[in-house]
Amino acid sequence: MTASAGDADWVHDADWGLTSATADALTVDGDWVLADGPCSPRRYHLIGFFLVSNGRHIYVPLLQSSDASRADDLISSVPISASICASTQGIVLARAPWSSYYISTPISPKWTRIPHPMHSHPISIPVALVATGDAGHGDGFLIICSVPSADGPQGFYRFDIYESSTGKWRTGPDRFPTGEILPSSGVSCGSAVYFRTETPSVVSYDDAAGVARVLPPPPRCWGSEVQWELAVANGRLWCVCVRGRVVEVYQLGERDLWTMVGQSDAIDCSGDPPRPLRAQSAGLGVVLWTNGRLGRWDLEHGRAIQLCFGEAAPPPGSCAQYVPYCAELELRR
């Protein structure tokens, strides 16, 4: 099921989420936004989301593109009992019970079954994809799964990695302690993946270095009233925090320090507070769920782009997973 591209203004500039004070309220580190980061060698755009809710898949387009037909094909041909769970740079991963994984790449778009891992995986373990190859070209990938230890103390994890170049699974470094890693929170940046934990903290695993780390979140992303998600924009790892109606965006820099790169207290909604979605894109923006609607908050231009798809968007959570879909292609508006 896909939003109708024939509906008028299904993608449009709007003030649905930002008041007229947005331009004044929005602050951005101007020096930082001029340079791309090291994590995205090519210009991949966030063109939509795969929404997995109540056993069905819906493709929700954010930008009109020719790649929407591939998204339609993917959701119409998802293997039985499988759900799309991760995506990066046009590569899409689905998983099913009994440690079953399926992959689709831009070069090989049909679903291909991945060999079973050496040890069984619970169906809800956190997983992320890393695109490999020369400067991101080709369809090479890593599947990185964060697996809780079954034979050790609670709170210990290991990383199981599937490498497309070898067609085999391997295990990362020794088990490491951390808080509970949250499902559907993984993003990739270069050779590293990042996950949120319940603590809260950020777990990082860099496959090239073989190093796992636990990082603190930005200092203002603590507390039960805060909604936060990880995102990747212009090759930089971001943390998007929502405190009531206030949205703050932080970038991870050298020495694992967070720097605020965007802020607005001009989010206008009459119902529940906005909730951020994990995303990965070449643009300087974040995606928010607000009162049954999705929209992209553009830090660069201080505006919102509303996303409509014919029905109310369920809030992100255990019953509704939003998987960002990025692709390198010519976009049409």
GROMACS .gro file of C-alpha atoms in nm:
model
  333
    1MET     CA    1   0.000   0.000   0.000
    2THR     CA    2   0.144   0.336  -0.105
    3ALA     CA    3   0.027   0.692  -0.081
    4SER     CA    4  -0.130   0.804  -0.402
    5ALA     CA    5   0.107   1.020  -0.603
    6GLY     CA    6  -0.198   1.172  -0.771
    7ASP     CA    7  -0.333   1.334  -0.457
    8ALA     CA    8  -0.283   1.707  -0.474
    9ASP     CA    9  -0.005   1.846  -0.258
   10TRP     CA   10   0.073   1.517  -0.086
   11VAL     CA   11   0.420   1.664  -0.042
   12HIS     CA   12   0.423   2.036   0.023
   13ASP     CA   13   0.577   2.311   0.227
   14ALA     CA   14   0.354   2.383   0.524
   15ASP     CA   15   0.336   2.544   0.864
   16TRP     CA   16   0.176   2.232   1.011
   17GLY     CA   17   0.442   2.193   1.278
   18LEU     CA   18   0.628   2.523   1.303
   19THR     CA   19   0.480   2.857   1.404
   20SER     CA   20   0.560   3.181   1.227
   21ALA     CA   21   0.831   3.239   1.486
   22THR     CA   22   1.030   2.946   1.356
   23ALA     CA   23   1.291   3.147   1.168
   24ASP     CA   24   1.368   3.349   1.480
   25ALA     CA   25   1.358   3.051   1.714
   26LEU     CA   26   1.573   2.824   1.501
   27THR     CA   27   1.944   2.830   1.576
   28VAL     CA   28   2.206   2.646   1.374
   29ASP     CA   29   2.583   2.626   1.387
   30GLY     CA   30   2.647   2.787   1.051
   31ASP     CA   31   3.009   2.678   1.018
   32TRP     CA   32   2.920   2.315   1.072
   33VAL     CA   33   2.637   2.290   0.822
   34LEU     CA   34   2.860   2.392   0.530
   35ALA     CA   35   3.067   2.074   0.538
   36ASP     CA   36   2.966   1.713   0.486
   37GLY     CA   37   3.074   1.455   0.738
   38PRO     CA   38   3.284   1.144   0.677
   39CYS     CA   39   3.002   0.890   0.702
   40SER     CA   40   2.819   0.944   0.374
   41PRO     CA   41   3.047   0.930   0.068
   42ARG     CA   42   2.753   0.985  -0.169
   43ARG     CA   43   2.440   1.197  -0.162
   44TYR     CA   44   2.166   0.967  -0.040
   45HIS     CA   45   1.828   1.128   0.018
   46LEU     CA   46   1.560   1.027   0.263
   47ILE     CA   47   1.275   0.959   0.022
   48GLY     CA   48   1.027   0.783   0.250
   49PHE     CA   49   0.956   0.538   0.530
   50PHE     CA   50   0.852   0.176   0.549
   51LEU     CA   51   0.580   0.168   0.814
   52VAL     CA   52   0.538  -0.174   0.973
   53SER     CA   53   0.218  -0.183   1.179
   54ASN     CA   54  -0.010  -0.467   1.289
   55GLY     CA   55   0.148  -0.716   1.052
   56ARG     CA   56   0.124  -0.504   0.738
   57HIS     CA   57   0.369  -0.286   0.545
   58ILE     CA   58   0.296   0.060   0.408
   59TYR     CA   59   0.538   0.270   0.209
   60VAL     CA   60   0.508   0.636   0.305
   61PRO     CA   61   0.676   0.863   0.046
   62LEU     CA   62   0.842   1.181   0.165
   63LEU     CA   63   0.968   1.291  -0.177
   64GLN     CA   64   0.833   1.199  -0.518
   65SER     CA   65   1.081   0.974  -0.690
   66SER     CA   66   1.108   0.699  -0.947
   67ASP     CA   67   1.232   0.467  -0.672
   68ALA     CA   68   0.882   0.450  -0.521
   69SER     CA   69   0.805   0.161  -0.757
   70ARG     CA   70   1.088  -0.040  -0.603
   71ALA     CA   71   0.947   0.032  -0.258
   72ASP     CA   72   0.609  -0.095  -0.377
   73ASP     CA   73   0.770  -0.412  -0.509
   74LEU     CA   74   0.954  -0.467  -0.180
   75ILE     CA   75   0.647  -0.446   0.042
   76SER     CA   76   0.436  -0.655  -0.196
   77SER     CA   77   0.696  -0.933  -0.203
   78VAL     CA   78   0.816  -0.940   0.159
   79PRO     CA   79   0.870  -1.306   0.248
   80ILE     CA   80   0.601  -1.472   0.461
   81SER     CA   81   0.620  -1.373   0.829
   82ALA     CA   82   0.906  -1.129   0.757
   83SER     CA   83   0.913  -0.759   0.845
   84ILE     CA   84   1.135  -0.484   0.708
   85CYS     CA   85   1.363  -0.379   0.993
   86ALA     CA   86   1.655  -0.175   0.857
   87SER     CA   87   1.773   0.018   0.554
   88THR     CA   88   2.071   0.225   0.442
   89GLN     CA   89   2.184   0.366   0.108
   90GLY     CA   90   1.920   0.176  -0.089
   91ILE     CA   91   1.987  -0.157   0.087
   92VAL     CA   92   1.684  -0.299   0.271
   93LEU     CA   93   1.678  -0.576   0.533
   94ALA     CA   94   1.383  -0.789   0.647
   95ARG     CA   95   1.375  -1.057   0.915
   96ALA     CA   96   1.146  -1.339   1.016
   97PRO     CA   97   1.123  -1.595   1.298
   98TRP     CA   98   1.384  -1.869   1.334
   99SER     CA   99   1.676  -1.628   1.279
  100SER     CA  100   1.581  -1.571   0.916
  101TYR     CA  101   1.709  -1.264   0.730
  102TYR     CA  102   1.640  -1.137   0.377
  103ILE     CA  103   1.820  -0.862   0.184
  104SER     CA  104   1.742  -0.644  -0.116
  105THR     CA  105   2.000  -0.418  -0.281
  106PRO     CA  106   1.977  -0.167  -0.568
  107ILE     CA  107   2.179  -0.404  -0.789
  108SER     CA  108   1.993  -0.719  -0.677
  109PRO     CA  109   1.647  -0.586  -0.585
  110LYS     CA  110   1.471  -0.920  -0.534
  111TRP     CA  111   1.466  -1.050  -0.178
  112THR     CA  112   1.757  -1.288  -0.117
  113ARG     CA  113   1.777  -1.511   0.188
  114ILE     CA  114   2.081  -1.473   0.412
  115PRO     CA  115   2.240  -1.786   0.568
  116HIS     CA  116   2.135  -1.846   0.925
  117PRO     CA  117   2.367  -1.706   1.194
  118MET     CA  118   2.585  -1.940   1.399
  119HIS     CA  119   2.361  -1.890   1.705
  120SER     CA  120   1.987  -1.827   1.718
  121HIS     CA  121   1.865  -1.467   1.728
  122PRO     CA  122   1.554  -1.347   1.910
  123ILE     CA  123   1.312  -1.186   1.664
  124SER     CA  124   1.333  -0.841   1.822
  125ILE     CA  125   1.708  -0.796   1.867
  126PRO     CA  126   1.848  -0.456   1.761
  127VAL     CA  127   1.995  -0.464   1.410
  128ALA     CA  128   2.157  -0.213   1.175
  129LEU     CA  129   2.295  -0.218   0.821
  130VAL     CA  130   2.630  -0.082   0.702
  131ALA     CA  131   2.693  -0.017   0.332
  132THR     CA  132   3.042  -0.127   0.223
  133GLY     CA  133   3.249  -0.099  -0.092
  134ASP     CA  134   3.463   0.170  -0.250
  135ALA     CA  135   3.315   0.506  -0.143
  136GLY     CA  136   2.979   0.342  -0.092
  137HIS     CA  137   2.949   0.209  -0.450
  138GLY     CA  138   2.805  -0.133  -0.526
  139ASP     CA  139   2.581  -0.341  -0.306
  140GLY     CA  140   2.817  -0.469  -0.038
  141PHE     CA  141   2.685  -0.462   0.316
  142LEU     CA  142   2.722  -0.573   0.675
  143ILE     CA  143   2.433  -0.685   0.895
  144ILE     CA  144   2.523  -0.604   1.255
  145CYS     CA  145   2.306  -0.757   1.526
  146SER     CA  146   2.330  -0.671   1.894
  147VAL     CA  147   2.260  -1.000   2.072
  148PRO     CA  148   2.197  -1.022   2.448
  149SER     CA  149   2.410  -1.277   2.625
  150ALA     CA  150   2.220  -1.598   2.700
  151ASP     CA  151   2.485  -1.760   2.920
  152GLY     CA  152   2.625  -1.466   3.115
  153PRO     CA  153   2.516  -1.183   3.342
  154GLN     CA  154   2.214  -0.979   3.238
  155GLY     CA  155   2.303  -0.663   3.050
  156PHE     CA  156   2.590  -0.812   2.847
  157TYR     CA  157   2.581  -0.808   2.466
  158ARG     CA  158   2.781  -0.935   2.172
  159PHE     CA  159   2.774  -0.833   1.805
  160ASP     CA  160   2.704  -1.091   1.534
  161ILE     CA  161   2.808  -0.964   1.191
  162TYR     CA  162   2.714  -1.094   0.847
  163GLU     CA  163   2.952  -0.982   0.571
  164SER     CA  164   2.820  -0.996   0.215
  165SER     CA  165   3.170  -1.021   0.066
  166THR     CA  166   3.232  -1.354   0.242
  167GLY     CA  167   2.875  -1.478   0.272
  168LYS     CA  168   2.942  -1.575   0.633
  169TRP     CA  169   2.859  -1.468   0.987
  170ARG     CA  170   3.123  -1.386   1.245
  171THR     CA  171   3.126  -1.259   1.602
  172GLY     CA  172   3.264  -0.923   1.708
  173PRO     CA  173   3.468  -0.845   2.020
  174ASP     CA  174   3.410  -0.995   2.361
  175ARG     CA  175   3.081  -0.939   2.541
  176PHE     CA  176   3.042  -0.594   2.687
  177PRO     CA  177   2.811  -0.454   2.956
  178THR     CA  178   2.549  -0.189   2.883
  179GLY     CA  179   2.190  -0.099   2.954
  180GLU     CA  180   1.912  -0.267   2.758
  181ILE     CA  181   1.961  -0.185   2.389
  182LEU     CA  182   1.634  -0.068   2.237
  183PRO     CA  183   1.497  -0.241   1.926
  184SER     CA  184   1.443  -0.032   1.613
  185SER     CA  185   1.694   0.230   1.726
  186GLY     CA  186   1.997   0.141   1.511
  187VAL     CA  187   2.158   0.374   1.257
  188SER     CA  188   2.487   0.350   1.068
  189CYS     CA  189   2.753   0.612   1.007
  190GLY     CA  190   3.057   0.502   0.808
  191SER     CA  191   3.173   0.165   0.941
  192ALA     CA  192   3.006   0.220   1.279
  193VAL     CA  193   2.656   0.147   1.405
  194TYR     CA  194   2.484   0.321   1.694
  195PHE     CA  195   2.195   0.214   1.916
  196ARG     CA  196   2.001   0.378   2.197
  197THR     CA  197   1.971   0.213   2.536
  198GLU     CA  198   1.713   0.237   2.810
  199THR     CA  199   1.972   0.378   3.054
  200PRO     CA  200   1.986   0.617   2.855
  201SER     CA  201   2.311   0.589   2.665
  202VAL     CA  202   2.439   0.533   2.312
  203VAL     CA  203   2.612   0.207   2.219
  204SER     CA  204   2.859   0.229   1.932
  205TYR     CA  205   3.029  -0.054   1.744
  206ASP     CA  206   3.287   0.026   1.476
  207ASP     CA  207   3.342  -0.287   1.270
  208ALA     CA  208   3.653  -0.154   1.097
  209ALA     CA  209   3.821  -0.094   1.433
  210GLY     CA  210   3.655  -0.387   1.611
  211VAL     CA  211   3.572  -0.159   1.903
  212ALA     CA  212   3.248  -0.132   2.103
  213ARG     CA  213   3.184   0.175   2.320
  214VAL     CA  214   2.910   0.314   2.542
  215LEU     CA  215   2.862   0.691   2.512
  216PRO     CA  216   2.649   0.929   2.718
  217PRO     CA  217   2.366   1.104   2.535
  218PRO     CA  218   2.359   1.484   2.512
  219PRO     CA  219   2.326   1.638   2.860
  220ARG     CA  220   1.969   1.761   2.802
  221CYS     CA  221   1.841   1.428   2.667
  222TRP     CA  222   1.776   1.278   3.009
  223GLY     CA  223   1.451   1.229   3.194
  224SER     CA  224   1.123   1.048   3.152
  225GLU     CA  225   0.963   1.343   2.973
  226VAL     CA  226   1.224   1.350   2.694
  227GLN     CA  227   1.170   1.175   2.359
  228TRP     CA  228   1.495   1.116   2.171
  229GLU     CA  229   1.618   0.935   1.862
  230LEU     CA  230   1.940   0.892   1.668
  231ALA     CA  231   1.972   1.014   1.310
  232VAL     CA  232   2.240   1.059   1.045
  233ALA     CA  233   2.246   1.379   0.837
  234ASN     CA  234   2.518   1.484   0.592
  235GLY     CA  235   2.741   1.210   0.724
  236ARG     CA  236   2.718   1.315   1.089
  237LEU     CA  237   2.558   1.134   1.381
  238TRP     CA  238   2.279   1.338   1.535
  239CYS     CA  239   2.067   1.303   1.845
  240VAL     CA  240   1.722   1.460   1.823
  241CYS     CA  241   1.564   1.543   2.160
  242VAL     CA  242   1.209   1.663   2.219
  243ARG     CA  243   1.123   1.818   2.554
  244GLY     CA  244   0.754   1.909   2.548
  245ARG     CA  245   0.725   2.139   2.245
  246VAL     CA  246   1.098   2.213   2.227
  247VAL     CA  247   1.315   2.033   1.973
  248GLU     CA  248   1.694   2.024   2.012
  249VAL     CA  249   1.939   1.866   1.767
  250TYR     CA  250   2.290   1.763   1.868
  251GLN     CA  251   2.587   1.643   1.661
  252LEU     CA  252   2.850   1.399   1.784
  253GLY     CA  253   3.197   1.543   1.729
  254GLU     CA  254   3.555   1.480   1.826
  255ARG     CA  255   3.629   1.323   2.163
  256ASP     CA  256   3.267   1.200   2.167
  257LEU     CA  257   3.136   1.545   2.258
  258TRP     CA  258   2.786   1.656   2.161
  259THR     CA  259   2.731   2.003   2.013
  260MET     CA  260   2.389   2.160   1.968
  261VAL     CA  261   2.338   2.239   1.598
  262GLY     CA  262   1.968   2.326   1.596
  263GLN     CA  263   1.694   2.430   1.836
  264SER     CA  264   1.336   2.546   1.814
  265ASP     CA  265   1.067   2.615   2.073
  266ALA     CA  266   0.819   2.703   1.799
  267ILE     CA  267   0.667   2.360   1.746
  268ASP     CA  268   0.292   2.416   1.738
  269CYS     CA  269   0.067   2.120   1.815
  270SER     CA  270  -0.247   2.093   2.023
  271GLY     CA  271  -0.225   1.727   2.119
  272ASP     CA  272   0.061   1.503   2.221
  273PRO     CA  273   0.416   1.641   2.209
  274PRO     CA  274   0.611   1.573   1.888
  275ARG     CA  275   0.811   1.253   1.866
  276PRO     CA  276   1.131   1.222   1.661
  277LEU     CA  277   1.192   0.941   1.414
  278ARG     CA  278   1.529   0.786   1.334
  279ALA     CA  279   1.639   0.892   0.988
  280GLN     CA  280   1.935   0.895   0.751
  281SER     CA  281   1.977   1.152   0.477
  282ALA     CA  282   2.203   1.395   0.297
  283GLY     CA  283   1.991   1.689   0.408
  284LEU     CA  284   2.003   1.897   0.724
  285GLY     CA  285   1.669   1.800   0.869
  286VAL     CA  286   1.489   1.581   1.119
  287VAL     CA  287   1.159   1.395   1.094
  288LEU     CA  288   0.889   1.439   1.357
  289TRP     CA  289   0.560   1.263   1.430
  290THR     CA  290   0.299   1.517   1.543
  291ASN     CA  291  -0.068   1.438   1.610
  292GLY     CA  292  -0.097   1.163   1.350
  293ARG     CA  293   0.110   1.342   1.087
  294LEU     CA  294   0.471   1.312   0.977
  295GLY     CA  295   0.689   1.596   0.861
  296ARG     CA  296   1.047   1.688   0.794
  297TRP     CA  297   1.181   1.985   0.987
  298ASP     CA  298   1.437   2.158   0.762
  299LEU     CA  299   1.707   2.319   0.975
  300GLU     CA  300   1.873   2.480   0.676
  301HIS     CA  301   1.569   2.679   0.563
  302GLY     CA  302   1.362   2.694   0.882
  303ARG     CA  303   1.051   2.529   0.740
  304ALA     CA  304   0.850   2.208   0.760
  305ILE     CA  305   0.756   1.969   0.481
  306GLN     CA  306   0.436   1.784   0.559
  307LEU     CA  307   0.391   1.418   0.471
  308CYS     CA  308   0.035   1.301   0.403
  309PHE     CA  309  -0.063   0.947   0.306
  310GLY     CA  310  -0.439   0.928   0.335
  311GLU     CA  311  -0.474   0.809   0.694
  312ALA     CA  312  -0.356   0.900   1.040
  313ALA     CA  313   0.000   0.794   1.107
  314PRO     CA  314   0.022   0.582   1.424
  315PRO     CA  315   0.268   0.704   1.687
  316PRO     CA  316   0.609   0.535   1.672
  317GLY     CA  317   0.645   0.257   1.924
  318SER     CA  318   0.611  -0.116   1.969
  319CYS     CA  319   0.303  -0.133   1.743
  320ALA     CA  320   0.436   0.094   1.467
  321GLN     CA  321   0.792   0.087   1.339
  322TYR     CA  322   0.916   0.348   1.092
  323VAL     CA  323   1.217   0.234   0.888
  324PRO     CA  324   1.379   0.519   0.690
  325TYR     CA  325   1.438   0.452   0.321
  326CYS     CA  326   1.726   0.637   0.153
  327ALA     CA  327   1.834   0.625  -0.211
  328GLU     CA  328   2.065   0.807  -0.449
  329LEU     CA  329   1.855   0.920  -0.740
  330GLU     CA  330   1.720   1.220  -0.921
  331LEU     CA  331   1.439   1.366  -0.711
  332ARG     CA  332   1.129   1.529  -0.852
  333ARG     CA  333   0.915   1.790  -0.676
   0.00000   0.00000   0.00000
